[in-house]
mmCIF file of C-alpha atoms and ligand atoms in Angstrom:
data_model
loop_
_atom_site.group_PDB
_atom_site.id
_atom_site.type_symbol
_atom_site.label_atom_id
_atom_site.label_comp_id
_atom_site.label_asym_id
_atom_site.label_seq_id
_atom_site.Cartn_x
_atom_site.Cartn_y
_atom_site.Cartn_z
ATOM 1 C CA MET A 1 13.322 -19.453 12.399
ATOM 2 C CA THR A 2 13.382 -21.499 9.405
ATOM 3 C CA ALA A 3 11.379 -20.570 6.812
ATOM 4 C CA LYS A 4 8.361 -22.894 5.606
ATOM 5 C CA HIS A 5 8.039 -21.043 2.529
ATOM 6 C CA ASN A 6 10.181 -20.923 -0.799
ATOM 7 C CA ALA A 7 11.992 -17.704 -0.897
ATOM 8 C CA LEU A 8 11.400 -15.249 -3.517
ATOM 9 C CA ASN A 9 14.028 -15.542 -6.458
ATOM 10 C CA ALA A 10 14.691 -12.278 -8.352
ATOM 11 C CA GLU A 11 15.862 -14.173 -11.524
ATOM 12 C CA ARG A 12 12.839 -16.304 -11.386
ATOM 13 C CA ILE A 13 10.701 -13.172 -11.156
ATOM 14 C CA HIS A 14 12.380 -11.312 -13.853
ATOM 15 C CA GLU A 15 11.830 -14.168 -16.245
ATOM 16 C CA SER A 16 8.169 -14.665 -15.248
ATOM 17 C CA ILE A 17 7.397 -11.080 -15.680
ATOM 18 C CA HIS A 18 6.316 -11.339 -19.408
ATOM 19 C CA ILE A 19 4.085 -14.768 -18.608
ATOM 20 C CA PHE A 20 1.751 -12.791 -16.500
ATOM 21 C CA SER A 21 1.921 -9.239 -17.986
ATOM 22 C CA GLU A 22 -0.683 -8.036 -20.020
ATOM 23 C CA GLU A 23 1.591 -5.468 -21.511
ATOM 24 C CA ASN A 24 4.625 -7.326 -22.391
ATOM 25 C CA LEU A 25 6.616 -5.860 -19.644
ATOM 26 C CA SER A 26 9.339 -8.036 -20.105
ATOM 27 C CA THR A 27 10.624 -6.154 -23.062
ATOM 28 C CA ARG A 28 10.000 -2.725 -21.365
ATOM 29 C CA TYR A 29 11.172 -3.305 -17.848
ATOM 30 C CA SER A 30 14.813 -2.263 -17.371
ATOM 31 C CA GLY A 31 15.310 -1.881 -13.639
ATOM 32 C CA ASN A 32 16.800 -4.405 -11.053
ATOM 33 C CA ILE A 33 15.050 -7.000 -8.742
ATOM 34 C CA ASN A 34 16.686 -7.092 -5.474
ATOM 35 C CA CYS A 35 15.702 -10.035 -3.050
ATOM 36 C CA PHE A 36 17.130 -10.356 0.040
ATOM 37 C CA ASP A 37 16.731 -13.140 3.135
ATOM 38 C CA THR A 38 16.762 -10.343 5.650
ATOM 39 C CA ILE A 39 17.585 -6.441 5.513
ATOM 40 C CA ASP A 40 16.367 -3.702 7.801
ATOM 41 C CA SER A 41 13.874 -2.151 5.425
ATOM 42 C CA THR A 42 13.383 -2.839 1.637
ATOM 43 C CA ASN A 43 12.280 1.106 1.583
ATOM 44 C CA THR A 44 15.390 2.303 3.117
ATOM 45 C CA TRP A 45 17.705 -0.072 0.823
ATOM 46 C CA LEU A 46 16.051 1.671 -2.187
ATOM 47 C CA LEU A 47 16.286 5.063 -0.650
ATOM 48 C CA GLU A 48 20.209 4.515 -0.362
ATOM 49 C CA ASN A 49 20.356 2.228 -3.342
ATOM 50 C CA GLY A 50 17.592 2.419 -5.619
ATOM 51 C CA LYS A 51 17.513 3.454 -9.439
ATOM 52 C CA ASN A 52 14.550 4.613 -11.300
ATOM 53 C CA GLY A 53 12.583 1.431 -11.767
ATOM 54 C CA ASP A 54 14.100 -0.864 -9.306
ATOM 55 C CA PHE A 55 12.475 -3.063 -6.887
ATOM 56 C CA CYS A 56 13.788 -4.728 -3.773
ATOM 57 C CA LEU A 57 12.005 -7.454 -1.802
ATOM 58 C CA SER A 58 12.892 -9.084 1.462
ATOM 59 C CA GLU A 59 11.829 -12.298 3.394
ATOM 60 C CA THR A 60 11.906 -10.654 6.659
ATOM 61 C CA GLN A 61 12.751 -6.800 7.856
ATOM 62 C CA THR A 62 14.624 -6.085 11.037
ATOM 63 C CA ALA A 63 13.413 -2.426 10.979
ATOM 64 C CA GLY A 64 10.459 -2.305 8.722
ATOM 65 C CA ARG A 65 8.557 1.122 8.515
ATOM 66 C CA GLY A 66 5.096 1.860 8.766
ATOM 67 C CA ARG A 67 3.300 5.315 8.137
ATOM 68 C CA ARG A 68 3.278 7.879 11.225
ATOM 69 C CA ASP A 69 6.715 6.477 12.702
ATOM 70 C CA ASN A 70 5.482 3.154 13.425
ATOM 71 C CA ARG A 71 7.314 -0.142 13.104
ATOM 72 C CA TRP A 72 6.238 -2.517 10.400
ATOM 73 C CA VAL A 73 6.756 -5.915 12.268
ATOM 74 C CA SER A 74 7.938 -8.290 9.385
ATOM 75 C CA PRO A 75 8.450 -11.783 10.418
ATOM 76 C CA ASP A 76 9.743 -14.522 8.244
ATOM 77 C CA SER A 77 6.499 -16.181 7.775
ATOM 78 C CA GLY A 78 5.886 -15.987 4.077
ATOM 79 C CA ASN A 79 4.498 -12.417 3.843
ATOM 80 C CA ILE A 80 5.302 -9.738 1.042
ATOM 81 C CA TYR A 81 7.694 -6.955 1.833
ATOM 82 C CA LEU A 82 8.120 -5.321 -1.608
ATOM 83 C CA SER A 83 9.757 -1.654 -2.479
ATOM 84 C CA TYR A 84 9.647 0.033 -5.691
ATOM 85 C CA CYS A 85 11.787 3.072 -6.643
ATOM 86 C CA CYS A 86 10.474 5.691 -9.321
ATOM 87 C CA TYR A 87 11.547 9.366 -9.990
ATOM 88 C CA PHE A 88 8.815 12.153 -10.732
ATOM 89 C CA ASP A 89 10.435 15.772 -11.413
ATOM 90 C CA HIS A 90 8.672 18.880 -10.930
ATOM 91 C CA SER A 91 6.785 18.555 -13.826
ATOM 92 C CA VAL A 92 4.498 16.020 -12.028
ATOM 93 C CA PRO A 93 2.782 18.268 -9.738
ATOM 94 C CA HIS A 94 0.242 15.984 -8.091
ATOM 95 C CA ARG A 95 3.288 13.462 -7.082
ATOM 96 C CA SER A 96 2.655 13.607 -3.467
ATOM 97 C CA LEU A 97 -0.604 11.565 -4.313
ATOM 98 C CA LEU A 98 1.543 8.389 -5.587
ATOM 99 C CA GLY A 99 0.435 6.694 -2.474
ATOM 100 C CA LEU A 100 -3.425 6.474 -3.642
ATOM 101 C CA VAL A 101 -2.178 5.359 -7.057
ATOM 102 C CA ALA A 102 -0.222 2.873 -5.493
ATOM 103 C CA GLY A 103 -2.952 1.594 -3.433
ATOM 104 C CA ILE A 104 -5.061 1.317 -6.504
ATOM 105 C CA ALA A 105 -2.349 -0.737 -8.054
ATOM 106 C CA THR A 106 -2.230 -3.141 -5.300
ATOM 107 C CA ALA A 107 -6.118 -3.183 -5.145
ATOM 108 C CA GLU A 108 -5.715 -4.443 -8.551
ATOM 109 C CA ALA A 109 -3.224 -6.666 -8.513
ATOM 110 C CA LEU A 110 -5.243 -8.600 -5.574
ATOM 111 C CA GLU A 111 -8.071 -8.695 -8.204
ATOM 112 C CA ASP A 112 -5.952 -10.232 -10.752
ATOM 113 C CA ILE A 113 -4.861 -13.206 -8.496
ATOM 114 C CA GLY A 114 -8.732 -13.888 -7.773
ATOM 115 C CA LEU A 115 -9.281 -11.917 -4.362
ATOM 116 C CA THR A 116 -13.093 -10.531 -3.737
ATOM 117 C CA GLY A 117 -14.187 -8.417 -1.162
ATOM 118 C CA HIS A 118 -10.965 -6.039 -0.717
ATOM 119 C CA GLY A 119 -10.738 -2.482 -0.620
ATOM 120 C CA LEU A 120 -8.973 0.720 0.317
ATOM 121 C CA LYS A 121 -9.191 2.982 3.436
ATOM 122 C CA TRP A 122 -8.033 6.368 2.982
ATOM 123 C CA PRO A 123 -5.438 7.107 2.249
ATOM 124 C CA ASN A 124 -3.618 3.655 1.442
ATOM 125 C CA ASP A 125 -4.259 0.939 3.981
ATOM 126 C CA ILE A 126 -5.408 -2.298 2.282
ATOM 127 C CA PHE A 127 -8.564 -3.758 3.757
ATOM 128 C CA TRP A 128 -10.602 -7.129 3.402
ATOM 129 C CA LYS A 129 -13.707 -7.262 5.146
ATOM 130 C CA SER A 130 -12.979 -4.799 7.896
ATOM 131 C CA LYS A 131 -9.578 -6.237 8.471
ATOM 132 C CA LYS A 132 -5.966 -4.706 7.313
ATOM 133 C CA LEU A 133 -4.618 -6.963 4.865
ATOM 134 C CA GLY A 134 -1.588 -4.492 4.162
ATOM 135 C CA GLY A 135 -0.314 -0.897 4.123
ATOM 136 C CA ILE A 136 1.753 1.195 1.789
ATOM 137 C CA LEU A 137 4.445 3.715 2.701
ATOM 138 C CA ILE A 138 5.744 6.292 0.650
ATOM 139 C CA GLN A 139 9.134 7.859 1.291
ATOM 140 C CA THR A 140 11.063 10.385 -0.780
ATOM 141 C CA ALA A 141 14.492 11.405 -1.338
ATOM 142 C CA ASP A 142 16.653 13.663 -3.791
ATOM 143 C CA ASN A 143 15.048 16.990 -3.770
ATOM 144 C CA TYR A 144 11.350 15.258 -3.526
ATOM 145 C CA GLU A 145 12.250 13.623 -6.970
ATOM 146 C CA LYS A 146 12.865 10.185 -5.816
ATOM 147 C CA PHE A 147 9.999 8.018 -4.410
ATOM 148 C CA VAL A 148 10.144 4.852 -2.891
ATOM 149 C CA ILE A 149 6.744 2.953 -2.798
ATOM 150 C CA GLY A 150 6.985 0.119 0.085
ATOM 151 C CA ILE A 151 3.968 -2.434 0.246
ATOM 152 C CA GLY A 152 3.666 -4.702 2.963
ATOM 153 C CA LEU A 153 1.126 -7.457 2.221
ATOM 154 C CA ASN A 154 0.238 -10.335 4.895
ATOM 155 C CA VAL A 155 0.043 -13.435 3.004
ATOM 156 C CA SER A 156 0.501 -16.022 5.970
ATOM 157 C CA LEU A 157 -0.009 -14.863 9.596
ATOM 158 C CA PRO A 158 0.772 -17.424 12.014
ATOM 159 C CA GLN A 159 -0.718 -17.163 15.347
ATOM 160 C CA ASP A 160 2.080 -15.584 17.263
ATOM 161 C CA SER A 161 2.458 -12.697 14.779
ATOM 162 C CA LEU A 162 -1.359 -12.187 15.012
ATOM 163 C CA ASN A 163 -0.873 -11.910 19.014
ATOM 164 C CA GLN A 164 1.334 -9.107 18.493
ATOM 165 C CA ILE A 165 -1.152 -7.139 16.264
ATOM 166 C CA THR A 166 -3.944 -5.327 18.108
ATOM 167 C CA GLN A 167 -5.760 -4.074 15.304
ATOM 168 C CA ALA A 168 -8.137 -6.689 13.437
ATOM 169 C CA ALA A 169 -5.678 -8.232 10.747
ATOM 170 C CA THR A 170 -6.000 -10.524 7.992
ATOM 171 C CA SER A 171 -3.861 -12.518 5.719
ATOM 172 C CA LEU A 172 -4.385 -13.482 1.920
ATOM 173 C CA GLU A 173 -4.427 -17.121 3.023
ATOM 174 C CA GLU A 174 -7.426 -16.335 5.223
ATOM 175 C CA ALA A 175 -9.261 -14.276 2.587
ATOM 176 C CA LEU A 176 -8.491 -16.938 -0.230
ATOM 177 C CA LYS A 177 -10.283 -19.573 2.088
ATOM 178 C CA ASN A 178 -6.802 -21.305 2.645
ATOM 179 C CA GLN A 179 -5.910 -21.854 -1.040
ATOM 180 C CA THR A 180 -2.359 -21.806 -1.342
ATOM 181 C CA VAL A 181 -0.976 -18.549 -2.240
ATOM 182 C CA ASN A 182 1.761 -18.484 -5.112
ATOM 183 C CA ARG A 183 3.550 -15.196 -3.531
ATOM 184 C CA GLU A 184 5.438 -14.933 -6.794
ATOM 185 C CA THR A 185 2.489 -14.696 -8.947
ATOM 186 C CA VAL A 186 1.261 -11.756 -6.280
ATOM 187 C CA VAL A 187 4.552 -10.130 -6.447
ATOM 188 C CA ILE A 188 4.717 -10.191 -10.457
ATOM 189 C CA LYS A 189 1.050 -8.837 -10.548
ATOM 190 C CA LEU A 190 2.271 -6.047 -7.888
ATOM 191 C CA MET A 191 5.085 -5.156 -10.008
ATOM 192 C CA GLU A 192 3.091 -5.309 -13.297
ATOM 193 C CA LYS A 193 0.578 -2.900 -11.884
ATOM 194 C CA LEU A 194 3.030 -0.548 -10.061
ATOM 195 C CA LEU A 195 5.253 -0.417 -13.582
ATOM 196 C CA SER A 196 2.033 0.674 -15.477
ATOM 197 C CA HIS A 197 0.279 2.723 -12.931
ATOM 198 C CA SER A 198 3.495 4.805 -12.320
ATOM 199 C CA GLU A 199 3.965 5.192 -15.933
ATOM 200 C CA MET A 200 0.176 6.632 -16.351
ATOM 201 C CA PHE A 201 0.658 8.606 -13.102
ATOM 202 C CA ALA A 202 3.491 10.626 -14.715
ATOM 203 C CA GLN A 203 1.542 11.367 -17.733
ATOM 204 C CA LEU A 204 -1.939 11.891 -16.523
ATOM 205 C CA PRO A 205 -3.365 14.477 -13.797
ATOM 206 C CA PHE A 206 -4.446 12.843 -10.684
ATOM 207 C CA GLN A 207 -8.091 13.441 -11.899
ATOM 208 C CA ALA A 208 -7.724 10.569 -14.150
ATOM 209 C CA PHE A 209 -7.384 8.090 -11.275
ATOM 210 C CA THR A 210 -10.293 9.280 -8.814
ATOM 211 C CA GLN A 211 -12.899 7.138 -10.646
ATOM 212 C CA SER A 212 -10.546 4.020 -10.071
ATOM 213 C CA TRP A 213 -10.151 5.255 -6.498
ATOM 214 C CA ASN A 214 -14.103 5.437 -5.939
ATOM 215 C CA ARG A 215 -14.314 1.631 -7.096
ATOM 216 C CA TRP A 216 -12.022 0.410 -4.152
ATOM 217 C CA ASP A 217 -12.678 3.255 -1.466
ATOM 218 C CA ILE A 218 -14.336 1.338 1.403
ATOM 219 C CA LEU A 219 -15.159 4.726 3.633
ATOM 220 C CA ASN A 220 -17.305 5.982 0.823
ATOM 221 C CA GLY A 221 -20.691 6.918 2.196
ATOM 222 C CA GLN A 222 -19.505 5.797 5.827
ATOM 223 C CA ARG A 223 -19.674 8.131 8.995
ATOM 224 C CA VAL A 224 -16.150 8.830 10.387
ATOM 225 C CA SER A 225 -14.943 10.671 13.211
ATOM 226 C CA PHE A 226 -11.516 12.238 13.492
ATOM 227 C CA GLN A 227 -9.225 14.758 15.569
ATOM 228 C CA HIS A 228 -8.522 18.122 13.727
ATOM 229 C CA GLN A 229 -7.100 21.122 15.326
ATOM 230 C CA ASN A 230 -7.711 19.599 19.042
ATOM 231 C CA GLN A 231 -11.353 19.215 17.991
ATOM 232 C CA LYS A 232 -13.243 16.028 17.340
ATOM 233 C CA ILE A 233 -14.955 15.988 14.122
ATOM 234 C CA GLU A 234 -17.965 13.718 12.881
ATOM 235 C CA GLY A 235 -19.354 13.357 9.206
ATOM 236 C CA LYS A 236 -19.918 11.512 6.350
ATOM 237 C CA VAL A 237 -17.308 10.503 3.550
ATOM 238 C CA ASP A 238 -18.206 11.730 -0.072
ATOM 239 C CA GLY A 239 -15.280 10.495 -2.133
ATOM 240 C CA ILE A 240 -11.848 12.091 -2.673
ATOM 241 C CA ASP A 241 -11.604 15.489 -5.060
ATOM 242 C CA LYS A 242 -8.950 16.117 -7.714
ATOM 243 C CA HIS A 243 -6.219 16.819 -5.196
ATOM 244 C CA GLY A 244 -6.652 13.555 -3.351
ATOM 245 C CA ARG A 245 -8.148 15.185 -0.359
ATOM 246 C CA ILE A 246 -10.800 13.386 1.339
ATOM 247 C CA ALA A 247 -14.405 15.096 1.020
ATOM 248 C CA ILE A 248 -16.191 14.929 4.362
ATOM 249 C CA LEU A 249 -19.799 16.320 4.536
ATOM 250 C CA LEU A 250 -20.290 18.117 7.756
ATOM 251 C CA GLU A 251 -23.338 19.911 9.301
ATOM 252 C CA SER A 252 -21.730 23.076 8.025
ATOM 253 C CA GLY A 253 -21.135 21.598 4.647
ATOM 254 C CA ILE A 254 -18.382 19.861 2.705
ATOM 255 C CA GLU A 255 -14.797 20.305 3.670
ATOM 256 C CA TYR A 256 -11.579 18.732 2.495
ATOM 257 C CA PHE A 257 -8.845 17.280 4.484
ATOM 258 C CA THR A 258 -5.137 15.764 3.540
ATOM 259 C CA ALA A 259 -3.669 12.691 4.475
ATOM 260 C CA ALA A 260 -1.041 14.525 6.775
ATOM 261 C CA ASP A 261 -4.268 16.752 8.402
ATOM 262 C CA ILE A 262 -5.963 13.658 9.777
ATOM 263 C CA LYS A 263 -6.606 9.945 10.846
ATOM 264 C CA LEU A 264 -9.824 8.582 10.036
ATOM 265 C CA LYS A 265 -11.959 6.037 12.063
ATOM 266 C CA LYS A 266 -15.453 5.003 11.216
ATOM 267 C CA SER A 267 -17.878 6.394 13.616
ATOM 268 C CA ASN A 268 -19.551 3.107 14.490
ATOM 269 C CA GLN A 269 -16.427 1.594 15.581
ATOM 270 C CA ALA A 270 -15.571 1.133 18.791
ATOM 271 C CA SER A 271 -13.285 4.149 19.965
ATOM 272 C CA GLN A 272 -10.769 1.476 21.570
ATOM 273 C CA THR A 273 -9.985 0.362 17.988
ATOM 274 C CA ILE A 274 -8.203 3.480 17.187
ATOM 275 C CA SER A 275 -6.574 3.916 20.735
ATOM 276 C CA LYS A 276 -5.301 0.497 19.985
ATOM 277 C CA GLN A 277 -4.216 1.207 16.629
ATOM 278 C CA SER A 278 -2.163 4.430 17.799
ATOM 279 C CA THR A 279 -0.092 2.269 20.186
ATOM 280 C CA THR A 280 0.398 -0.676 18.168
ATOM 281 C CA ASN A 281 3.331 -1.510 16.219
ATOM 282 C CA ARG A 282 1.633 -2.573 12.897
ATOM 283 C CA LEU A 283 -1.357 -2.552 10.881
HETATM 284 C C1 BTN B 1 1.639 1.199 6.812
HETATM 285 O O1 BTN B 1 1.973 1.607 8.305
HETATM 286 O O2 BTN B 1 0.531 0.753 7.113
HETATM 287 C C2 BTN B 1 2.766 0.986 6.015
HETATM 288 C C3 BTN B 1 3.317 -0.356 6.254
HETATM 289 C C4 BTN B 1 4.515 -0.469 4.822
HETATM 290 C C5 BTN B 1 5.128 -1.536 5.165
HETATM 291 C C6 BTN B 1 6.140 -1.820 3.956
HETATM 292 S S1 BTN B 1 6.964 -3.483 3.956
HETATM 293 C C7 BTN B 1 7.807 -2.928 2.781
HETATM 294 C C8 BTN B 1 8.513 -1.591 2.727
HETATM 295 N N1 BTN B 1 9.401 -1.534 3.863
HETATM 296 C C9 BTN B 1 9.088 -0.691 4.638
HETATM 297 O O3 BTN B 1 10.345 -0.908 5.784
HETATM 298 N N2 BTN B 1 8.062 -0.403 5.125
HETATM 299 C C10 BTN B 1 7.403 -0.882 3.814
#
């Protein structure tokens, strides 16, 4: 298929970073930006080739990966498939929570390009008005010191792609009311936020991010249900704690769960949504 959008260009992005940066990243940024037309997965490429601070982008992915071993269908339709490689050694005890901070970075980047009405569904889905706009996948290597943050963001979803997605999905074009979206602007904002947030992440305890998380959290105060140890549990979300666990108010009191333990759904949504989610390849 011939792309109808301009391909992302590494040199242009590199040159432009300082124009969009609030923190003069052009002088601080020393990594590489690798742009591909097609690749198996931008995450896999960085896991194999990435150095600290490197980015990888592709117009399309042939083996895009989603969370929970799902495939991330990645058409060449002008979406963003971006990965960032960073290292955190054992002096950063909260590094398993990088995905939450990557979510905050993404939400802030989208705010900076003028989007409103978006938020984060714990642990790291990006939503706009109850529809999934994007997702984040964290992968690790090198003795749990090398981290790759992968962000998939729907910018333009043609009908044939939408037809493949059984969960409610949306795109930046829909969310921004068909304004033309300059992908490079979005990519540069994302990079800027990922660079600054990962730097802060290395220096600060996770607690420093909980307030920002709460600002974007779309589940806070909502009734949710989930499976835990073969039991269906229902409760009300009461934010996250300093360990990044979600707090759920149950009849028996507050309990805390990690992202590996549970997969949440809103209680008032049809259960069909979840069964679709678990069978679909994407979103
Ligand atoms: C999710 O399941 O919600 C997370 C999806 C993450 C997809 C992105 S696209 C860029 C990067 N490369 C991949 O193979 N996956 C991530």
